[in-house]
CSV table of C-alpha atoms and ligand atoms in Angstrom, one decimal:
chain,number,residue,atom,x,y,z
A,1,MET,CA,10.2,2.7,-20.5
A,2,SER,CA,10.7,6.4,-20.1
A,3,THR,CA,12.8,8.8,-22.5
A,4,ALA,CA,16.0,10.5,-21.3
A,5,GLU,CA,13.9,13.6,-20.8
A,6,GLU,CA,11.2,12.1,-19.0
A,7,ARG,CA,14.1,10.6,-16.6
A,8,GLU,CA,15.8,13.8,-16.0
A,9,ASP,CA,12.6,15.5,-14.8
A,10,GLU,CA,12.2,12.5,-12.6
A,11,MET,CA,15.4,13.0,-10.9
A,12,LYS,CA,15.3,16.9,-10.8
A,13,ILE,CA,16.0,17.9,-7.0
A,14,ASP,CA,14.1,21.0,-5.7
A,15,PRO,CA,16.8,22.5,-3.1
A,16,ALA,CA,13.7,23.3,-0.6
A,17,ARG,CA,12.3,19.8,-0.6
A,18,ALA,CA,15.9,18.2,-0.3
A,19,SER,CA,16.4,20.5,2.8
A,20,THR,CA,12.9,19.0,4.3
A,21,LEU,CA,13.7,15.5,3.7
A,22,SER,CA,17.2,15.8,5.1
A,23,SER,CA,15.8,17.4,8.2
A,24,ASN,CA,13.0,14.9,8.6
A,25,LEU,CA,15.8,11.8,8.1
A,26,MET,CA,17.8,13.7,10.7
A,27,ASN,CA,15.2,14.0,13.4
A,28,VAL,CA,14.2,10.3,12.7
A,29,ILE,CA,18.0,9.3,13.0
A,30,SER,CA,18.6,11.1,16.3
A,31,ARG,CA,15.1,9.7,17.7
A,32,MET,CA,16.4,6.4,16.9
A,33,ARG,CA,19.9,7.1,18.6
A,34,SER,CA,18.1,8.5,21.8
A,35,VAL,CA,17.0,4.9,22.2
A,36,ILE,CA,19.9,2.9,21.0
A,37,PRO,CA,22.9,5.1,20.6
A,38,GLN,CA,24.6,3.0,17.9
A,39,ALA,CA,21.3,3.1,15.7
A,40,THR,CA,22.0,3.6,12.1
A,41,GLN,CA,25.9,2.7,12.6
A,42,GLU,CA,27.7,-0.4,12.2
A,43,GLY,CA,26.4,-3.0,14.1
A,44,GLY,CA,23.2,-0.9,15.4
A,45,PRO,CA,19.9,-1.3,14.2
A,46,ARG,CA,19.1,-0.1,10.4
A,47,LEU,CA,16.7,2.5,9.2
A,48,VAL,CA,15.0,1.7,5.8
A,49,ALA,CA,13.4,4.7,4.6
A,50,VAL,CA,10.1,3.5,3.0
A,51,SER,CA,9.6,5.7,-0.6
A,52,LYS,CA,6.6,3.9,-1.8
A,53,LEU,CA,4.7,6.4,-4.1
A,54,LYS,CA,7.1,9.0,-3.7
A,55,PRO,CA,9.2,10.4,-6.5
A,56,ALA,CA,12.6,8.9,-7.7
A,57,SER,CA,13.9,12.6,-6.9
A,58,ASP,CA,12.9,12.1,-3.0
A,59,ILE,CA,15.2,9.3,-2.8
A,60,LEU,CA,18.2,10.8,-4.8
A,61,CYS,CA,17.8,13.8,-2.4
A,62,LEU,CA,18.6,11.5,0.7
A,63,HIS,CA,20.8,9.0,-1.1
A,64,SER,CA,23.1,11.4,-3.0
A,65,LEU,CA,22.8,14.6,-0.5
A,66,PRO,CA,23.9,17.9,-1.7
A,67,ALA,CA,27.0,18.9,-0.2
A,68,GLU,CA,25.9,21.6,2.0
A,69,LEU,CA,23.6,18.8,3.8
A,70,ALA,CA,26.0,15.8,3.7
A,71,LYS,CA,27.8,17.0,6.7
A,72,ASN,CA,24.8,16.5,8.7
A,73,HIS,CA,24.2,13.0,8.4
A,74,PRO,CA,25.6,10.1,6.0
A,75,PRO,CA,23.7,9.3,3.0
A,76,GLN,CA,20.5,6.8,3.3
A,77,ILE,CA,21.3,3.6,1.6
A,78,HIS,CA,18.4,1.3,2.6
A,79,PHE,CA,14.8,2.3,0.9
A,80,GLY,CA,11.6,0.3,1.0
A,81,GLU,CA,9.2,-0.3,-1.6
A,82,ASN,CA,5.9,-1.9,-1.9
A,83,TYR,CA,4.8,-2.6,-5.6
A,84,VAL,CA,7.0,-4.6,-8.0
A,85,GLN,CA,6.2,-2.2,-11.1
A,86,GLU,CA,7.3,0.8,-9.1
A,87,LEU,CA,10.3,-0.7,-7.8
A,88,LEU,CA,11.5,-2.0,-11.1
A,89,HIS,CA,11.3,1.6,-12.6
A,90,LYS,CA,13.0,3.2,-9.8
A,91,ALA,CA,16.0,0.5,-9.6
A,92,GLU,CA,16.3,1.0,-13.4
A,93,ILE,CA,17.0,5.0,-13.0
A,94,LEU,CA,18.2,5.2,-9.5
A,95,PRO,CA,21.9,4.7,-8.5
A,96,LYS,CA,22.9,1.0,-8.1
A,97,SER,CA,24.6,1.8,-4.7
A,98,ILE,CA,21.0,1.8,-3.1
A,99,ARG,CA,19.9,-1.3,-1.2
A,100,TRP,CA,16.4,-2.1,-1.9
A,101,HIS,CA,14.0,-3.8,0.5
A,102,PHE,CA,10.9,-5.0,-1.0
A,103,ILE,CA,8.5,-4.9,1.8
A,104,GLY,CA,5.0,-5.1,0.1
A,105,GLY,CA,2.2,-7.7,-0.3
A,106,LEU,CA,3.9,-10.4,-2.6
A,107,GLN,CA,2.3,-12.4,-5.5
A,108,SER,CA,3.9,-15.5,-6.5
A,109,ASN,CA,4.0,-14.7,-9.9
A,110,LYS,CA,6.1,-11.6,-9.6
A,111,CYS,CA,8.8,-13.1,-7.3
A,112,LYS,CA,11.1,-14.3,-10.0
A,113,THR,CA,11.0,-11.0,-12.0
A,114,LEU,CA,11.8,-9.1,-8.7
A,115,ALA,CA,14.9,-11.5,-7.7
A,116,GLU,CA,16.1,-11.8,-11.4
A,117,GLN,CA,15.6,-8.2,-12.5
A,118,ILE,CA,17.0,-6.1,-9.5
A,119,GLU,CA,20.7,-6.9,-9.0
A,120,ASN,CA,20.6,-4.4,-6.1
A,121,LEU,CA,17.8,-5.8,-4.6
A,122,TRP,CA,19.0,-6.2,-0.9
A,123,CYS,CA,16.2,-8.0,0.6
A,124,VAL,CA,12.7,-9.1,0.5
A,125,GLU,CA,10.7,-8.8,3.8
A,126,SER,CA,7.4,-10.3,3.0
A,127,VAL,CA,7.9,-13.9,2.3
A,128,ASP,CA,4.9,-16.0,4.0
A,129,THR,CA,5.0,-19.1,1.7
A,130,GLU,CA,7.1,-21.7,0.5
A,131,LYS,CA,6.0,-21.3,-3.0
A,132,LYS,CA,7.2,-17.5,-2.9
A,133,ALA,CA,10.5,-18.5,-1.7
A,134,ASN,CA,10.9,-21.0,-4.2
A,135,GLU,CA,10.3,-18.4,-6.9
A,136,LEU,CA,12.7,-16.0,-5.3
A,137,GLU,CA,15.2,-18.5,-5.3
A,138,LYS,CA,14.6,-19.4,-8.9
A,139,GLY,CA,14.9,-15.6,-9.9
A,140,ARG,CA,18.2,-15.1,-7.9
A,141,LYS,CA,19.4,-18.5,-9.3
A,142,ALA,CA,19.0,-17.3,-13.0
A,143,LEU,CA,20.5,-13.8,-12.0
A,144,ALA,CA,23.6,-15.5,-10.5
A,145,GLU,CA,24.0,-17.6,-13.7
A,146,LYS,CA,23.8,-14.4,-16.0
A,147,LEU,CA,26.3,-12.6,-14.0
A,148,SER,CA,28.8,-15.5,-13.7
A,149,LYS,CA,28.8,-15.5,-17.5
A,150,THR,CA,29.4,-12.0,-17.8
A,151,ALA,CA,31.9,-11.9,-15.1
A,152,ALA,CA,33.8,-14.9,-16.7
A,153,SER,CA,34.0,-12.8,-19.9
A,154,SER,CA,35.0,-9.9,-18.0
A,155,LYS,CA,37.4,-11.6,-15.6
A,156,LEU,CA,35.3,-9.7,-12.7
A,157,GLU,CA,33.3,-11.2,-10.0
A,158,SER,CA,30.4,-9.4,-9.4
A,159,ARG,CA,29.2,-8.6,-5.7
A,160,SER,CA,25.9,-9.9,-6.5
A,161,SER,CA,27.0,-13.2,-8.0
A,162,ARG,CA,28.6,-14.0,-4.3
A,163,GLU,CA,25.8,-12.2,-2.2
A,164,LYS,CA,22.6,-14.2,-1.6
A,165,LEU,CA,19.3,-12.6,-1.6
A,166,ARG,CA,18.4,-11.7,2.3
A,167,VAL,CA,14.6,-12.7,3.0
A,168,TYR,CA,12.7,-12.3,6.0
A,169,VAL,CA,9.7,-14.3,6.9
A,170,GLN,CA,6.7,-12.4,7.7
A,171,VAL,CA,4.8,-13.1,10.4
A,172,ASN,CA,1.2,-12.3,11.4
A,173,THR,CA,1.5,-11.6,15.0
A,174,SER,CA,-1.7,-9.9,15.6
A,175,GLY,CA,-3.9,-12.7,14.1
A,176,GLU,CA,-5.8,-10.2,12.3
A,177,GLU,CA,-7.3,-11.8,8.9
A,178,SER,CA,-6.4,-9.0,6.7
A,179,LYS,CA,-2.8,-9.2,7.6
A,180,SER,CA,-0.6,-11.6,5.5
A,181,GLY,CA,2.1,-13.8,7.1
A,182,CYS,CA,2.8,-16.9,8.7
A,183,ALA,CA,1.2,-18.0,11.9
A,184,PRO,CA,3.5,-17.7,14.9
A,185,GLY,CA,4.6,-21.1,15.7
A,186,GLU,CA,4.8,-24.3,13.5
A,187,GLU,CA,4.2,-22.5,10.2
A,188,THR,CA,6.7,-19.9,10.7
A,189,LEU,CA,9.3,-22.4,11.6
A,190,SER,CA,8.6,-24.5,9.1
A,191,LEU,CA,8.9,-21.8,6.4
A,192,CYS,CA,12.5,-20.9,8.1
A,193,LYS,CA,13.4,-24.7,7.7
A,194,HIS,CA,12.3,-24.7,4.1
A,195,ILE,CA,14.4,-21.7,3.3
A,196,LEU,CA,17.7,-22.7,5.1
A,197,THR,CA,17.5,-26.3,3.6
A,198,SER,CA,16.1,-25.8,-0.1
A,199,CYS,CA,16.8,-22.3,-1.1
A,200,THR,CA,20.8,-22.0,-1.8
A,201,HIS,CA,20.6,-18.5,-3.3
A,202,LEU,CA,18.4,-17.2,-0.2
A,203,GLN,CA,20.0,-16.3,3.0
A,204,LEU,CA,17.3,-16.2,5.9
A,205,GLN,CA,17.7,-12.7,7.6
A,206,GLY,CA,15.2,-12.9,10.5
A,207,LEU,CA,11.3,-12.4,10.9
A,208,MET,CA,9.3,-9.2,10.0
A,209,THR,CA,6.1,-8.2,11.5
A,210,ILE,CA,3.5,-5.3,10.4
A,211,GLY,CA,1.3,-5.3,13.7
A,212,ALA,CA,-1.8,-3.8,14.5
A,213,ILE,CA,-2.7,-0.1,14.3
A,214,ALA,CA,-4.6,0.2,17.5
A,215,ARG,CA,-1.8,-1.3,19.3
A,216,SER,CA,0.7,1.0,18.1
A,217,LYS,CA,-1.2,3.8,19.1
A,218,GLU,CA,-1.2,2.6,22.6
A,219,ALA,CA,2.4,2.0,22.3
A,220,GLY,CA,2.6,5.5,21.8
A,221,GLU,CA,1.1,6.1,25.3
A,222,GLY,CA,4.1,4.5,26.9
A,223,GLN,CA,3.1,0.8,26.7
A,224,GLU,CA,4.9,-1.5,24.4
A,225,ASN,CA,3.3,-3.0,21.1
A,226,GLU,CA,2.3,-6.4,21.9
A,227,ASP,CA,3.3,-7.7,18.3
A,228,PHE,CA,6.7,-6.8,18.9
A,229,ILE,CA,6.9,-8.4,22.2
A,230,THR,CA,5.2,-11.6,20.1
A,231,LEU,CA,7.8,-11.3,17.3
A,232,GLU,CA,10.5,-11.4,19.6
A,233,LYS,CA,9.3,-14.3,21.3
A,234,VAL,CA,8.7,-16.4,18.0
A,235,ARG,CA,12.4,-15.5,16.9
A,236,ASP,CA,13.8,-16.7,20.2
A,237,GLU,CA,11.7,-20.1,19.7
A,238,VAL,CA,12.4,-20.4,15.9
A,239,SER,CA,16.2,-19.9,16.8
A,240,GLU,CA,16.1,-22.7,19.5
A,241,ALA,CA,14.6,-25.0,16.9
A,242,LEU,CA,16.9,-24.2,14.1
A,243,LYS,CA,19.7,-24.7,16.6
A,244,ALA,CA,18.6,-28.0,17.9
A,245,ASP,CA,18.1,-29.3,14.4
A,246,GLY,CA,21.7,-28.2,13.5
A,247,LEU,CA,20.3,-25.8,10.8
A,248,SER,CA,21.7,-22.5,11.7
A,249,ASN,CA,23.4,-20.7,14.6
A,250,SER,CA,23.2,-17.3,13.5
A,251,LYS,CA,20.7,-14.8,15.3
A,252,LEU,CA,17.8,-14.1,13.5
A,253,GLU,CA,16.9,-10.4,13.0
A,254,LEU,CA,13.6,-8.7,13.6
A,255,SER,CA,12.3,-6.2,11.2
A,256,MET,CA,9.4,-4.4,13.0
A,257,GLY,CA,8.5,-0.7,13.8
A,258,MET,CA,7.0,2.2,11.5
A,259,SER,CA,6.3,5.8,11.9
A,260,ASN,CA,4.1,5.6,14.6
A,261,ASP,CA,6.1,2.9,16.6
A,262,TYR,CA,9.6,2.5,15.8
A,263,GLU,CA,10.8,4.0,19.1
A,264,SER,CA,8.6,1.2,20.8
A,265,ALA,CA,10.1,-1.5,18.5
A,266,LEU,CA,13.8,-0.6,19.0
A,267,ARG,CA,13.1,-0.7,22.9
A,268,CYS,CA,11.6,-4.5,22.1
A,269,GLY,CA,14.6,-5.2,20.1
A,270,SER,CA,14.0,-4.3,16.8
A,271,ASP,CA,17.1,-4.6,14.4
A,272,GLU,CA,15.5,-2.8,11.4
A,273,VAL,CA,12.8,-0.2,11.4
A,274,ARG,CA,10.8,1.1,8.5
A,275,VAL,CA,9.9,4.5,8.3
A,276,GLY,CA,7.9,6.1,5.6
A,277,THR,CA,5.6,8.9,6.5
A,278,THR,CA,7.6,10.5,9.2
A,279,ILE,CA,10.6,11.0,6.5
A,280,PHE,CA,8.5,11.8,3.4
A,281,GLY,CA,5.1,12.9,4.6
A,282,GLU,CA,1.6,11.6,3.6
A,283,ARG,CA,1.4,9.4,0.7
A,284,PRO,CA,-1.1,10.0,-2.1
A,285,PRO,CA,-3.8,7.4,-2.2
A,286,LYS,CA,-2.6,4.2,-3.9
A,287,ARG,CA,-4.0,4.0,-7.6
A,288,SER,CA,-5.1,0.6,-8.8
A,289,GLU,CA,-3.1,-1.2,-11.4
A,290,ALA,CA,-5.7,-0.8,-13.9
A,291,GLU,CA,-5.2,3.0,-13.7
A,292,LYS,CA,-1.4,2.9,-14.1
A,293,SER,CA,-0.5,2.0,-17.7
B,301,LIG,C1,4.4,1.7,4.2
B,301,LIG,C2,5.0,0.5,5.2
B,301,LIG,C3,5.9,0.9,6.1
B,301,LIG,C4,5.9,2.7,6.2
B,301,LIG,O1,4.9,2.9,6.9
B,301,LIG,P1,4.8,4.4,7.5
B,301,LIG,O2,3.7,4.5,8.6
B,301,LIG,O3,4.5,5.6,6.6
B,301,LIG,O4,5.9,4.7,8.4
B,301,LIG,C5,6.5,0.1,6.9
B,301,LIG,N1,6.5,-1.3,6.5
B,301,LIG,C6,5.5,-1.8,5.6
B,301,LIG,C7,5.4,-3.1,5.4
B,301,LIG,C8,4.8,-0.9,4.8
B,301,LIG,O5,3.9,-1.5,4.0
Protein backbone atom coordinates (compact mmCIF):
# COMPACT_ATOMS: atom_id res chain seq x y z
CA MET A 1 0.00 0.00 0.00
CA SER A 2 1.39 3.42 -0.89
CA THR A 3 1.38 6.54 1.21
CA ALA A 4 -0.59 9.62 0.20
CA GLU A 5 2.62 11.38 -0.79
CA GLU A 6 3.78 8.54 -3.02
CA ARG A 7 0.38 8.57 -4.66
CA GLU A 8 0.46 12.24 -5.33
CA ASP A 9 3.83 11.72 -6.99
CA GLU A 10 2.54 8.87 -9.13
CA MET A 11 -0.33 11.02 -10.34
CA LYS A 12 1.62 14.17 -11.11
CA ILE A 13 0.98 15.29 -14.69
CA ASP A 14 3.81 16.77 -16.73
CA PRO A 15 2.29 19.22 -19.25
CA ALA A 16 4.76 18.28 -22.03
CA ARG A 17 4.00 14.58 -21.57
CA ALA A 18 0.26 15.31 -21.50
CA SER A 19 0.51 17.12 -24.78
CA THR A 20 2.51 14.31 -26.44
CA LEU A 21 0.09 11.64 -25.26
CA SER A 22 -2.89 13.68 -26.30
CA SER A 23 -1.60 14.18 -29.83
CA ASN A 24 -0.62 10.49 -30.12
CA LEU A 25 -4.14 9.55 -29.08
CA MET A 26 -5.64 12.01 -31.53
CA ASN A 27 -3.58 10.53 -34.35
CA VAL A 28 -4.74 7.00 -33.58
CA ILE A 29 -8.37 8.13 -33.42
CA SER A 30 -8.15 9.94 -36.74
CA ARG A 31 -6.43 6.98 -38.41
CA MET A 32 -9.19 4.73 -37.06
CA ARG A 33 -11.80 7.12 -38.44
CA SER A 34 -10.20 7.12 -41.85
CA VAL A 35 -11.05 3.40 -41.99
CA ILE A 36 -14.37 3.48 -40.07
CA PRO A 37 -15.85 6.97 -39.78
CA GLN A 38 -17.82 6.24 -36.59
CA ALA A 39 -14.81 4.72 -34.75
CA THR A 40 -14.64 5.58 -31.02
CA GLN A 41 -18.14 7.02 -31.23
CA GLU A 42 -21.43 5.47 -30.08
CA GLY A 43 -21.92 2.20 -31.94
CA GLY A 44 -18.52 2.31 -33.68
CA PRO A 45 -15.40 0.26 -32.88
CA ARG A 46 -13.83 1.18 -29.56
CA LEU A 47 -10.24 1.98 -28.76
CA VAL A 48 -8.61 0.41 -25.72
CA ALA A 49 -5.48 2.32 -24.72
CA VAL A 50 -3.03 -0.33 -23.50
CA SER A 51 -1.22 1.22 -20.54
CA LYS A 52 0.68 -1.77 -19.14
CA LEU A 53 4.05 -0.87 -17.58
CA LYS A 54 3.23 2.85 -18.01
CA PRO A 55 2.73 5.17 -15.03
CA ALA A 56 -0.66 6.05 -13.58
CA SER A 57 -0.03 9.68 -14.50
CA ASP A 58 -0.03 8.73 -18.21
CA ILE A 59 -3.49 7.24 -17.83
CA LEU A 60 -4.71 10.26 -15.94
CA CYS A 61 -3.43 12.53 -18.75
CA LEU A 62 -5.72 10.86 -21.26
CA HIS A 63 -8.65 10.24 -18.96
CA SER A 64 -8.86 13.60 -17.25
CA LEU A 65 -7.48 15.91 -19.90
CA PRO A 66 -6.34 19.39 -19.06
CA ALA A 67 -8.92 21.88 -20.36
CA GLU A 68 -6.81 23.18 -23.25
CA LEU A 69 -6.44 19.65 -24.68
CA ALA A 70 -9.93 18.41 -23.93
CA LYS A 71 -11.38 20.31 -26.86
CA ASN A 72 -9.40 18.18 -29.33
CA HIS A 73 -10.78 14.79 -28.36
CA PRO A 74 -13.01 13.31 -25.67
CA PRO A 75 -11.50 11.75 -22.54
CA GLN A 76 -10.26 8.19 -23.08
CA ILE A 77 -12.34 5.78 -20.98
CA HIS A 78 -11.12 2.28 -21.91
CA PHE A 79 -7.66 1.22 -20.71
CA GLY A 80 -6.02 -2.21 -21.02
CA GLU A 81 -3.65 -3.86 -18.54
CA ASN A 82 -1.78 -7.18 -18.55
CA TYR A 83 -0.61 -7.77 -14.99
CA VAL A 84 -2.92 -8.39 -12.03
CA GLN A 85 -0.82 -6.68 -9.35
CA GLU A 86 -0.26 -3.63 -11.51
CA LEU A 87 -3.95 -3.36 -12.36
CA LEU A 88 -5.01 -3.76 -8.72
CA HIS A 89 -2.76 -0.86 -7.80
CA LYS A 90 -3.78 1.42 -10.65
CA ALA A 91 -7.47 0.68 -10.18
CA GLU A 92 -7.16 1.66 -6.55
CA ILE A 93 -5.56 5.04 -7.14
CA LEU A 94 -7.13 6.13 -10.46
CA PRO A 95 -10.68 7.45 -11.08
CA LYS A 96 -13.49 4.91 -10.91
CA SER A 97 -14.87 6.26 -14.18
CA ILE A 98 -12.16 4.32 -16.04
CA ARG A 99 -13.29 1.09 -17.72
CA TRP A 100 -10.51 -1.45 -17.22
CA HIS A 101 -9.83 -4.27 -19.65
CA PHE A 102 -7.69 -7.16 -18.49
CA ILE A 103 -5.98 -8.41 -21.64
CA GLY A 104 -2.96 -10.32 -20.30
CA GLY A 105 -2.14 -13.97 -19.77
CA LEU A 106 -4.50 -15.06 -17.03
CA GLN A 107 -3.70 -17.45 -14.17
CA SER A 108 -6.67 -19.33 -12.69
CA ASN A 109 -5.62 -18.51 -9.16
CA LYS A 110 -5.73 -14.75 -9.83
CA CYS A 111 -9.14 -14.69 -11.53
CA LYS A 112 -11.29 -14.43 -8.43
CA THR A 113 -9.27 -11.54 -6.99
CA LEU A 114 -9.42 -9.69 -10.29
CA ALA A 115 -13.21 -10.00 -10.64
CA GLU A 116 -13.96 -9.33 -6.98
CA GLN A 117 -11.56 -6.51 -6.13
CA ILE A 118 -11.92 -4.25 -9.14
CA GLU A 119 -15.44 -2.92 -9.31
CA ASN A 120 -14.80 -0.96 -12.49
CA LEU A 121 -13.23 -3.92 -14.31
CA TRP A 122 -15.20 -3.66 -17.55
CA CYS A 123 -14.05 -6.86 -19.19
CA VAL A 124 -11.55 -9.72 -19.23
CA GLU A 125 -10.37 -10.54 -22.73
CA SER A 126 -8.09 -13.49 -22.15
CA VAL A 127 -10.44 -16.27 -21.02
CA ASP A 128 -9.39 -19.60 -22.51
CA THR A 129 -10.49 -22.30 -20.04
CA GLU A 130 -13.66 -23.21 -18.16
CA LYS A 131 -11.70 -23.07 -14.95
CA LYS A 132 -10.78 -19.41 -15.51
CA ALA A 133 -14.38 -18.57 -16.41
CA ASN A 134 -15.58 -20.32 -13.24
CA GLU A 135 -13.11 -18.40 -11.05
CA LEU A 136 -14.13 -15.07 -12.62
CA GLU A 137 -17.76 -16.07 -12.02
CA LYS A 138 -17.01 -16.73 -8.33
CA GLY A 139 -15.31 -13.37 -7.97
CA ARG A 140 -18.10 -11.40 -9.64
CA LYS A 141 -20.71 -13.25 -7.61
CA ALA A 142 -18.90 -12.38 -4.40
CA LEU A 143 -18.68 -8.73 -5.50
CA ALA A 144 -22.38 -8.63 -6.40
CA GLU A 145 -23.29 -10.01 -2.97
CA LYS A 146 -21.06 -7.50 -1.21
CA LEU A 147 -22.54 -4.64 -3.24
CA SER A 148 -26.13 -5.70 -2.73
CA LYS A 149 -25.52 -5.62 1.03
CA THR A 150 -24.13 -2.10 0.97
CA ALA A 151 -26.78 -1.05 -1.56
CA ALA A 152 -29.52 -2.33 0.72
CA SER A 153 -28.12 -0.38 3.63
CA SER A 154 -27.69 2.84 1.65
CA LYS A 155 -30.79 2.28 -0.49
CA LEU A 156 -28.70 2.82 -3.59
CA GLU A 157 -28.34 0.34 -6.36
CA SER A 158 -24.77 0.23 -7.55
CA ARG A 159 -24.18 0.04 -11.29
CA SER A 160 -21.82 -2.90 -10.93
CA SER A 161 -24.28 -4.99 -8.97
CA ARG A 162 -26.49 -4.99 -12.04
CA GLU A 163 -23.75 -5.13 -14.68
CA LYS A 164 -22.22 -8.42 -15.59
CA LEU A 165 -18.50 -8.78 -16.17
CA ARG A 166 -17.91 -8.94 -19.91
CA VAL A 167 -15.58 -11.65 -21.13
CA TYR A 168 -13.97 -12.46 -24.46
CA VAL A 169 -12.82 -15.94 -25.29
CA GLN A 170 -9.24 -15.76 -26.51
CA VAL A 171 -8.66 -17.76 -29.68
CA ASN A 172 -5.26 -18.95 -30.86
CA THR A 173 -5.83 -18.17 -34.52
CA SER A 174 -2.19 -18.56 -35.56
CA GLY A 175 -1.75 -22.01 -34.01
CA GLU A 176 1.62 -21.00 -32.53
CA GLU A 177 2.48 -23.08 -29.48
CA SER A 178 3.69 -20.04 -27.58
CA LYS A 179 0.32 -18.33 -27.82
CA SER A 180 -2.44 -19.01 -25.37
CA GLY A 181 -6.07 -19.28 -26.39
CA CYS A 182 -8.58 -21.88 -27.47
CA ALA A 183 -8.23 -23.70 -30.75
CA PRO A 184 -10.65 -22.30 -33.34
CA GLY A 185 -13.62 -24.64 -33.70
CA GLU A 186 -15.00 -27.03 -31.08
CA GLU A 187 -12.83 -25.82 -28.17
CA THR A 188 -13.88 -22.20 -28.67
CA LEU A 189 -17.55 -23.09 -29.12
CA SER A 190 -17.61 -25.29 -26.05
CA LEU A 191 -16.14 -22.54 -23.83
CA CYS A 192 -18.64 -20.01 -25.19
CA LYS A 193 -21.48 -22.42 -24.37
CA HIS A 194 -20.12 -22.94 -20.87
CA ILE A 195 -20.05 -19.20 -20.20
CA LEU A 196 -23.57 -18.72 -21.50
CA THR A 197 -25.07 -21.62 -19.59
CA SER A 198 -23.10 -21.75 -16.33
CA CYS A 199 -21.74 -18.27 -15.58
CA THR A 200 -24.66 -16.04 -14.68
CA HIS A 201 -22.45 -13.13 -13.59
CA LEU A 202 -20.51 -13.07 -16.85
CA GLN A 203 -21.56 -11.75 -20.22
CA LEU A 204 -20.04 -13.28 -23.33
CA GLN A 205 -18.90 -10.23 -25.27
CA GLY A 206 -17.00 -11.86 -28.11
CA LEU A 207 -13.73 -13.37 -29.30
CA MET A 208 -10.21 -12.00 -29.02
CA THR A 209 -6.98 -12.80 -30.83
CA ILE A 210 -3.41 -11.54 -30.70
CA GLY A 211 -2.22 -13.05 -33.96
CA ALA A 212 1.23 -13.62 -35.35
CA ILE A 213 3.74 -10.76 -35.58
CA ALA A 214 5.02 -11.79 -39.00
CA ARG A 215 1.53 -11.66 -40.40
CA SER A 216 0.85 -8.23 -38.99
CA LYS A 217 4.02 -7.01 -40.72
CA GLU A 218 2.72 -8.36 -44.03
CA ALA A 219 -0.61 -6.75 -43.30
CA GLY A 220 1.20 -3.44 -43.08
CA GLU A 221 2.15 -3.90 -46.72
CA GLY A 222 -1.39 -3.94 -48.02
CA GLN A 223 -2.32 -7.51 -47.22
CA GLU A 224 -4.82 -8.24 -44.46
CA ASN A 225 -3.66 -10.32 -41.50
CA GLU A 226 -4.82 -13.94 -41.87
CA ASP A 227 -5.51 -14.16 -38.15
CA PHE A 228 -8.18 -11.49 -38.47
CA ILE A 229 -9.87 -13.30 -41.31
CA THR A 230 -9.76 -16.52 -39.26
CA LEU A 231 -11.24 -14.87 -36.15
CA GLU A 232 -14.10 -13.43 -38.12
CA LYS A 233 -14.85 -16.83 -39.61
CA VAL A 234 -14.73 -18.50 -36.19
CA ARG A 235 -17.07 -15.83 -34.81
CA ASP A 236 -19.61 -16.45 -37.58
CA GLU A 237 -19.49 -20.22 -37.04
CA VAL A 238 -19.78 -19.92 -33.26
CA SER A 239 -22.67 -17.42 -33.55
CA GLU A 240 -24.54 -19.76 -35.89
CA ALA A 241 -24.05 -22.73 -33.57
CA LEU A 242 -25.16 -20.76 -30.49
CA LYS A 243 -28.20 -19.53 -32.31
CA ALA A 244 -29.09 -23.03 -33.47
CA ASP A 245 -28.93 -24.20 -29.84
CA GLY A 246 -31.11 -21.29 -28.72
CA LEU A 247 -28.31 -20.00 -26.50
CA SER A 248 -27.70 -16.54 -27.88
CA ASN A 249 -28.90 -14.23 -30.59
CA SER A 250 -26.66 -11.31 -29.91
CA LYS A 251 -23.74 -10.69 -32.21
CA LEU A 252 -20.37 -11.58 -30.75
CA GLU A 253 -17.73 -8.86 -31.00
CA LEU A 254 -14.21 -9.18 -32.36
CA SER A 255 -11.34 -7.77 -30.31
CA MET A 256 -8.36 -7.66 -32.66
CA GLY A 257 -5.71 -5.22 -33.82
CA MET A 258 -2.73 -3.64 -32.00
CA SER A 259 -0.27 -0.85 -32.81
CA ASN A 260 1.10 -2.53 -35.92
CA ASP A 261 -2.12 -3.69 -37.46
CA TYR A 262 -5.18 -1.91 -36.08
CA GLU A 263 -6.19 -0.42 -39.41
CA SER A 264 -6.06 -3.84 -41.05
CA ALA A 265 -8.11 -5.22 -38.15
CA LEU A 266 -10.75 -2.54 -38.62
CA ARG A 267 -10.96 -3.35 -42.32
CA CYS A 268 -11.58 -6.99 -41.29
CA GLY A 269 -14.50 -6.06 -39.03
CA SER A 270 -12.85 -5.51 -35.64
CA ASP A 271 -15.14 -4.06 -32.95
CA GLU A 272 -12.28 -3.18 -30.67
CA VAL A 273 -8.60 -2.44 -31.18
CA ARG A 274 -6.01 -2.50 -28.38
CA VAL A 275 -3.27 0.02 -28.95
CA GLY A 276 -0.31 0.55 -26.61
CA THR A 277 3.04 1.58 -28.12
CA THR A 278 1.63 4.00 -30.68
CA ILE A 279 -0.02 6.00 -27.89
CA PHE A 280 2.38 5.62 -24.95
CA GLY A 281 5.71 4.89 -26.67
CA GLU A 282 7.97 1.87 -26.20
CA ARG A 283 7.50 -0.02 -22.95
CA PRO A 284 10.29 -0.72 -20.46
CA PRO A 285 11.20 -4.43 -20.31
CA LYS A 286 8.89 -6.32 -17.99
CA ARG A 287 10.41 -6.94 -14.57
CA SER A 288 10.06 -10.42 -13.21
CA GLU A 289 7.58 -10.95 -10.34
CA ALA A 290 10.49 -11.66 -8.03
CA GLU A 291 12.10 -8.27 -8.54
CA LYS A 292 8.91 -6.37 -7.92
CA SER A 293 8.11 -6.57 -4.19
C1 LIG B 1 0.52 -5.33 -25.08
C2 LIG B 1 -0.70 -5.78 -25.76
C3 LIG B 1 -1.33 -4.95 -26.72
C4 LIG B 1 -0.75 -3.64 -27.19
O1 LIG B 1 0.34 -3.87 -28.01
P1 LIG B 1 1.07 -2.66 -28.83
O2 LIG B 1 1.80 -3.35 -29.89
O3 LIG B 1 1.94 -1.96 -27.85
O4 LIG B 1 -0.01 -1.79 -29.34
C5 LIG B 1 -2.52 -5.40 -27.26
N1 LIG B 1 -3.07 -6.58 -26.91
C6 LIG B 1 -2.50 -7.40 -26.00
C7 LIG B 1 -3.15 -8.69 -25.66
C8 LIG B 1 -1.28 -7.03 -25.41
O5 LIG B 1 -0.71 -7.86 -24.53
